[in-house]
mmCIF file with all atom_site columns, C-alpha atoms in Angstrom:
data_model
loop_
_atom_site.group_PDB
_atom_site.id
_atom_site.type_symbol
_atom_site.label_atom_id
_atom_site.label_alt_id
_atom_site.label_comp_id
_atom_site.label_asym_id
_atom_site.label_entity_id
_atom_site.label_seq_id
_atom_site.pdbx_PDB_ins_code
_atom_site.Cartn_x
_atom_site.Cartn_y
_atom_site.Cartn_z
_atom_site.occupancy
_atom_site.B_iso_or_equiv
_atom_site.pdbx_formal_charge
_atom_site.auth_seq_id
_atom_site.auth_comp_id
_atom_site.auth_asym_id
_atom_site.auth_atom_id
_atom_site.pdbx_PDB_model_num
ATOM 1   C CA . UNK A 1 1   ? -27.369 -4.634  -32.486 1.00 0.00 ? 1   UNK A CA 1
ATOM 2   C CA . UNK A 1 2   ? -27.409 -4.666  -36.411 1.00 0.00 ? 2   UNK A CA 1
ATOM 3   C CA . UNK A 1 3   ? -28.692 -1.768  -38.256 1.00 0.00 ? 3   UNK A CA 1
ATOM 4   C CA . UNK A 1 4   ? -30.672 -4.288  -40.588 1.00 0.00 ? 4   UNK A CA 1
ATOM 5   C CA . UNK A 1 5   ? -32.465 -7.542  -40.616 1.00 0.00 ? 5   UNK A CA 1
ATOM 6   C CA . UNK A 1 6   ? -31.899 -10.970 -41.868 1.00 0.00 ? 6   UNK A CA 1
ATOM 7   C CA . UNK A 1 7   ? -35.240 -10.813 -43.631 1.00 0.00 ? 7   UNK A CA 1
ATOM 8   C CA . UNK A 1 8   ? -34.080 -7.594  -45.490 1.00 0.00 ? 8   UNK A CA 1
ATOM 9   C CA . UNK A 1 9   ? -30.935 -9.130  -46.545 1.00 0.00 ? 9   UNK A CA 1
ATOM 10  C CA . UNK A 1 10  ? -32.831 -12.239 -47.735 1.00 0.00 ? 10  UNK A CA 1
ATOM 11  C CA . UNK A 1 11  ? -35.071 -10.103 -49.776 1.00 0.00 ? 11  UNK A CA 1
ATOM 12  C CA . UNK A 1 12  ? -32.161 -8.524  -51.466 1.00 0.00 ? 12  UNK A CA 1
ATOM 13  C CA . UNK A 1 13  ? -30.626 -11.794 -52.346 1.00 0.00 ? 13  UNK A CA 1
ATOM 14  C CA . UNK A 1 14  ? -34.085 -13.304 -53.298 1.00 0.00 ? 14  UNK A CA 1
ATOM 15  C CA . UNK A 1 15  ? -33.615 -16.111 -50.683 1.00 0.00 ? 15  UNK A CA 1
ATOM 16  C CA . UNK A 1 16  ? -36.864 -17.446 -49.312 1.00 0.00 ? 16  UNK A CA 1
ATOM 17  C CA . UNK A 1 17  ? -35.831 -20.533 -47.359 1.00 0.00 ? 17  UNK A CA 1
ATOM 18  C CA . UNK A 1 18  ? -33.770 -20.630 -44.057 1.00 0.00 ? 18  UNK A CA 1
ATOM 19  C CA . UNK A 1 19  ? -31.034 -22.764 -45.492 1.00 0.00 ? 19  UNK A CA 1
ATOM 20  C CA . UNK A 1 20  ? -28.467 -19.933 -45.219 1.00 0.00 ? 20  UNK A CA 1
ATOM 21  C CA . UNK A 1 21  ? -29.675 -18.235 -42.334 1.00 0.00 ? 21  UNK A CA 1
ATOM 22  C CA . UNK A 1 22  ? -26.776 -19.128 -40.102 1.00 0.00 ? 22  UNK A CA 1
ATOM 23  C CA . UNK A 1 23  ? -24.261 -18.020 -42.691 1.00 0.00 ? 23  UNK A CA 1
ATOM 24  C CA . UNK A 1 24  ? -26.182 -14.704 -43.269 1.00 0.00 ? 24  UNK A CA 1
ATOM 25  C CA . UNK A 1 25  ? -26.345 -14.092 -39.479 1.00 0.00 ? 25  UNK A CA 1
ATOM 26  C CA . UNK A 1 26  ? -22.674 -14.696 -39.195 1.00 0.00 ? 26  UNK A CA 1
ATOM 27  C CA . UNK A 1 27  ? -21.985 -12.315 -41.904 1.00 0.00 ? 27  UNK A CA 1
ATOM 28  C CA . UNK A 1 28  ? -24.497 -9.838  -40.516 1.00 0.00 ? 28  UNK A CA 1
ATOM 29  C CA . UNK A 1 29  ? -22.664 -9.853  -37.220 1.00 0.00 ? 29  UNK A CA 1
ATOM 30  C CA . UNK A 1 30  ? -19.177 -9.360  -38.770 1.00 0.00 ? 30  UNK A CA 1
ATOM 31  C CA . UNK A 1 31  ? -20.205 -6.561  -41.169 1.00 0.00 ? 31  UNK A CA 1
ATOM 32  C CA . UNK A 1 32  ? -22.086 -4.868  -38.311 1.00 0.00 ? 32  UNK A CA 1
ATOM 33  C CA . UNK A 1 33  ? -18.838 -5.021  -36.223 1.00 0.00 ? 33  UNK A CA 1
ATOM 34  C CA . UNK A 1 34  ? -16.834 -3.536  -39.215 1.00 0.00 ? 34  UNK A CA 1
ATOM 35  C CA . UNK A 1 35  ? -19.456 -0.661  -39.684 1.00 0.00 ? 35  UNK A CA 1
ATOM 36  C CA . UNK A 1 36  ? -19.376 0.195   -36.034 1.00 0.00 ? 36  UNK A CA 1
ATOM 37  C CA . UNK A 1 37  ? -15.578 0.157   -35.932 1.00 0.00 ? 37  UNK A CA 1
ATOM 38  C CA . UNK A 1 38  ? -15.536 2.739   -38.769 1.00 0.00 ? 38  UNK A CA 1
ATOM 39  C CA . UNK A 1 39  ? -18.408 4.786   -37.258 1.00 0.00 ? 39  UNK A CA 1
ATOM 40  C CA . UNK A 1 40  ? -16.796 4.798   -33.941 1.00 0.00 ? 40  UNK A CA 1
ATOM 41  C CA . UNK A 1 41  ? -14.159 7.287   -35.101 1.00 0.00 ? 41  UNK A CA 1
ATOM 42  C CA . UNK A 1 42  ? -16.940 9.800   -35.743 1.00 0.00 ? 42  UNK A CA 1
ATOM 43  C CA . UNK A 1 43  ? -19.911 9.013   -33.405 1.00 0.00 ? 43  UNK A CA 1
ATOM 44  C CA . UNK A 1 44  ? -20.995 6.815   -30.535 1.00 0.00 ? 44  UNK A CA 1
ATOM 45  C CA . UNK A 1 45  ? -21.809 3.397   -31.472 1.00 0.00 ? 45  UNK A CA 1
ATOM 46  C CA . UNK A 1 46  ? -24.302 1.746   -32.074 1.00 0.00 ? 46  UNK A CA 1
ATOM 47  C CA . UNK A 1 47  ? -25.878 4.787   -33.663 1.00 0.00 ? 47  UNK A CA 1
ATOM 48  C CA . UNK A 1 48  ? -29.196 5.670   -32.179 1.00 0.00 ? 48  UNK A CA 1
ATOM 49  C CA . UNK A 1 49  ? -30.146 8.685   -34.282 1.00 0.00 ? 49  UNK A CA 1
ATOM 50  C CA . UNK A 1 50  ? -33.310 7.843   -35.946 1.00 0.00 ? 50  UNK A CA 1
ATOM 51  C CA . UNK A 1 51  ? -32.806 9.849   -39.204 1.00 0.00 ? 51  UNK A CA 1
ATOM 52  C CA . UNK A 1 52  ? -29.534 7.991   -39.748 1.00 0.00 ? 52  UNK A CA 1
ATOM 53  C CA . UNK A 1 53  ? -30.786 4.462   -39.119 1.00 0.00 ? 53  UNK A CA 1
ATOM 54  C CA . UNK A 1 54  ? -32.460 3.927   -42.640 1.00 0.00 ? 54  UNK A CA 1
ATOM 55  C CA . UNK A 1 55  ? -29.322 4.838   -44.416 1.00 0.00 ? 55  UNK A CA 1
ATOM 56  C CA . UNK A 1 56  ? -27.141 2.632   -42.171 1.00 0.00 ? 56  UNK A CA 1
ATOM 57  C CA . UNK A 1 57  ? -29.742 -0.171  -42.647 1.00 0.00 ? 57  UNK A CA 1
ATOM 58  C CA . UNK A 1 58  ? -29.436 -0.083  -46.410 1.00 0.00 ? 58  UNK A CA 1
ATOM 59  C CA . UNK A 1 59  ? -25.799 0.102   -46.407 1.00 0.00 ? 59  UNK A CA 1
ATOM 60  C CA . UNK A 1 60  ? -25.317 -2.895  -44.012 1.00 0.00 ? 60  UNK A CA 1
ATOM 61  C CA . UNK A 1 61  ? -27.897 -5.002  -45.926 1.00 0.00 ? 61  UNK A CA 1
ATOM 62  C CA . UNK A 1 62  ? -25.905 -4.487  -49.240 1.00 0.00 ? 62  UNK A CA 1
ATOM 63  C CA . UNK A 1 63  ? -22.595 -5.067  -47.560 1.00 0.00 ? 63  UNK A CA 1
ATOM 64  C CA . UNK A 1 64  ? -23.892 -8.278  -46.100 1.00 0.00 ? 64  UNK A CA 1
ATOM 65  C CA . UNK A 1 65  ? -25.426 -9.451  -49.540 1.00 0.00 ? 65  UNK A CA 1
ATOM 66  C CA . UNK A 1 66  ? -22.254 -8.581  -51.260 1.00 0.00 ? 66  UNK A CA 1
ATOM 67  C CA . UNK A 1 67  ? -20.237 -10.671 -48.880 1.00 0.00 ? 67  UNK A CA 1
ATOM 68  C CA . UNK A 1 68  ? -22.553 -13.502 -49.211 1.00 0.00 ? 68  UNK A CA 1
ATOM 69  C CA . UNK A 1 69  ? -22.183 -13.544 -53.006 1.00 0.00 ? 69  UNK A CA 1
ATOM 70  C CA . UNK A 1 70  ? -18.495 -13.455 -52.596 1.00 0.00 ? 70  UNK A CA 1
ATOM 71  C CA . UNK A 1 71  ? -18.476 -16.633 -50.618 1.00 0.00 ? 71  UNK A CA 1
ATOM 72  C CA . UNK A 1 72  ? -21.114 -18.482 -52.687 1.00 0.00 ? 72  UNK A CA 1
ATOM 73  C CA . UNK A 1 73  ? -20.227 -17.328 -56.125 1.00 0.00 ? 73  UNK A CA 1
ATOM 74  C CA . UNK A 1 74  ? -16.374 -16.560 -55.863 1.00 0.00 ? 74  UNK A CA 1
ATOM 75  C CA . UNK A 1 75  ? -15.509 -17.612 -59.453 1.00 0.00 ? 75  UNK A CA 1
ATOM 76  C CA . UNK A 1 76  ? -17.700 -14.642 -60.713 1.00 0.00 ? 76  UNK A CA 1
ATOM 77  C CA . UNK A 1 77  ? -15.355 -12.404 -59.011 1.00 0.00 ? 77  UNK A CA 1
ATOM 78  C CA . UNK A 1 78  ? -12.091 -13.610 -60.402 1.00 0.00 ? 78  UNK A CA 1
ATOM 79  C CA . UNK A 1 79  ? -10.323 -10.960 -62.572 1.00 0.00 ? 79  UNK A CA 1
ATOM 80  C CA . UNK A 1 80  ? -8.643  -12.109 -65.706 1.00 0.00 ? 80  UNK A CA 1
ATOM 81  C CA . UNK A 1 81  ? -5.389  -11.731 -63.732 1.00 0.00 ? 81  UNK A CA 1
ATOM 82  C CA . UNK A 1 82  ? -6.647  -14.245 -61.187 1.00 0.00 ? 82  UNK A CA 1
ATOM 83  C CA . UNK A 1 83  ? -7.366  -11.938 -58.373 1.00 0.00 ? 83  UNK A CA 1
ATOM 84  C CA . UNK A 1 84  ? -10.456 -11.762 -56.283 1.00 0.00 ? 84  UNK A CA 1
ATOM 85  C CA . UNK A 1 85  ? -12.266 -8.298  -56.463 1.00 0.00 ? 85  UNK A CA 1
ATOM 86  C CA . UNK A 1 86  ? -15.076 -7.109  -54.203 1.00 0.00 ? 86  UNK A CA 1
ATOM 87  C CA . UNK A 1 87  ? -18.628 -7.643  -55.086 1.00 0.00 ? 87  UNK A CA 1
ATOM 88  C CA . UNK A 1 88  ? -20.372 -4.482  -56.363 1.00 0.00 ? 88  UNK A CA 1
ATOM 89  C CA . UNK A 1 89  ? -22.698 -4.528  -53.429 1.00 0.00 ? 89  UNK A CA 1
ATOM 90  C CA . UNK A 1 90  ? -19.812 -4.326  -51.077 1.00 0.00 ? 90  UNK A CA 1
ATOM 91  C CA . UNK A 1 91  ? -18.158 -1.603  -53.125 1.00 0.00 ? 91  UNK A CA 1
ATOM 92  C CA . UNK A 1 92  ? -21.229 0.472   -53.397 1.00 0.00 ? 92  UNK A CA 1
ATOM 93  C CA . UNK A 1 93  ? -21.914 0.042   -49.539 1.00 0.00 ? 93  UNK A CA 1
ATOM 94  C CA . UNK A 1 94  ? -18.405 1.215   -48.641 1.00 0.00 ? 94  UNK A CA 1
ATOM 95  C CA . UNK A 1 95  ? -18.976 4.204   -50.945 1.00 0.00 ? 95  UNK A CA 1
ATOM 96  C CA . UNK A 1 96  ? -22.235 5.056   -49.450 1.00 0.00 ? 96  UNK A CA 1
ATOM 97  C CA . UNK A 1 97  ? -20.716 4.749   -45.930 1.00 0.00 ? 97  UNK A CA 1
ATOM 98  C CA . UNK A 1 98  ? -17.897 7.007   -46.854 1.00 0.00 ? 98  UNK A CA 1
ATOM 99  C CA . UNK A 1 99  ? -20.447 9.645   -48.272 1.00 0.00 ? 99  UNK A CA 1
ATOM 100 C CA . UNK A 1 100 ? -22.549 9.278   -45.188 1.00 0.00 ? 100 UNK A CA 1
ATOM 101 C CA . UNK A 1 101 ? -19.411 9.947   -42.794 1.00 0.00 ? 101 UNK A CA 1
ATOM 102 C CA . UNK A 1 102 ? -18.481 12.946  -45.159 1.00 0.00 ? 102 UNK A CA 1
ATOM 103 C CA . UNK A 1 103 ? -22.049 14.330  -44.596 1.00 0.00 ? 103 UNK A CA 1
ATOM 104 C CA . UNK A 1 104 ? -22.153 13.825  -40.753 1.00 0.00 ? 104 UNK A CA 1
ATOM 105 C CA . UNK A 1 105 ? -18.619 15.001  -40.358 1.00 0.00 ? 105 UNK A CA 1
ATOM 106 C CA . UNK A 1 106 ? -19.512 18.429  -42.020 1.00 0.00 ? 106 UNK A CA 1
ATOM 107 C CA . UNK A 1 107 ? -22.693 18.661  -39.813 1.00 0.00 ? 107 UNK A CA 1
ATOM 108 C CA . UNK A 1 108 ? -20.655 17.741  -36.575 1.00 0.00 ? 108 UNK A CA 1
ATOM 109 C CA . UNK A 1 109 ? -17.970 20.301  -37.544 1.00 0.00 ? 109 UNK A CA 1
ATOM 110 C CA . UNK A 1 110 ? -20.454 22.981  -38.289 1.00 0.00 ? 110 UNK A CA 1
ATOM 111 C CA . UNK A 1 111 ? -22.001 22.651  -34.758 1.00 0.00 ? 111 UNK A CA 1
ATOM 112 C CA . UNK A 1 112 ? -18.775 23.546  -33.137 1.00 0.00 ? 112 UNK A CA 1
#
């Protein structure tokens, strides 16, 4: 079960129609699986801890929004060298997930 909603992703993207709902839902499921795979090395997934859910909600929403932008506007992400770079939303979401994992890792270790 995803940590965020289709509605939240659409708000971040400024989308008010249902035209892209199928693509966004597909991306949401893919990103949710990626996040859970990463989290599974640290905690049981899907995460149920209430205080962690808002953090994961925001991370997942931004990651999906960035992946959507990468598919819809790929030309904007081409470097001068002709390589594709990640959208800033994805880069930021991954950074925040790493910070989250570092924070919970120190909490989990301190309880041992």
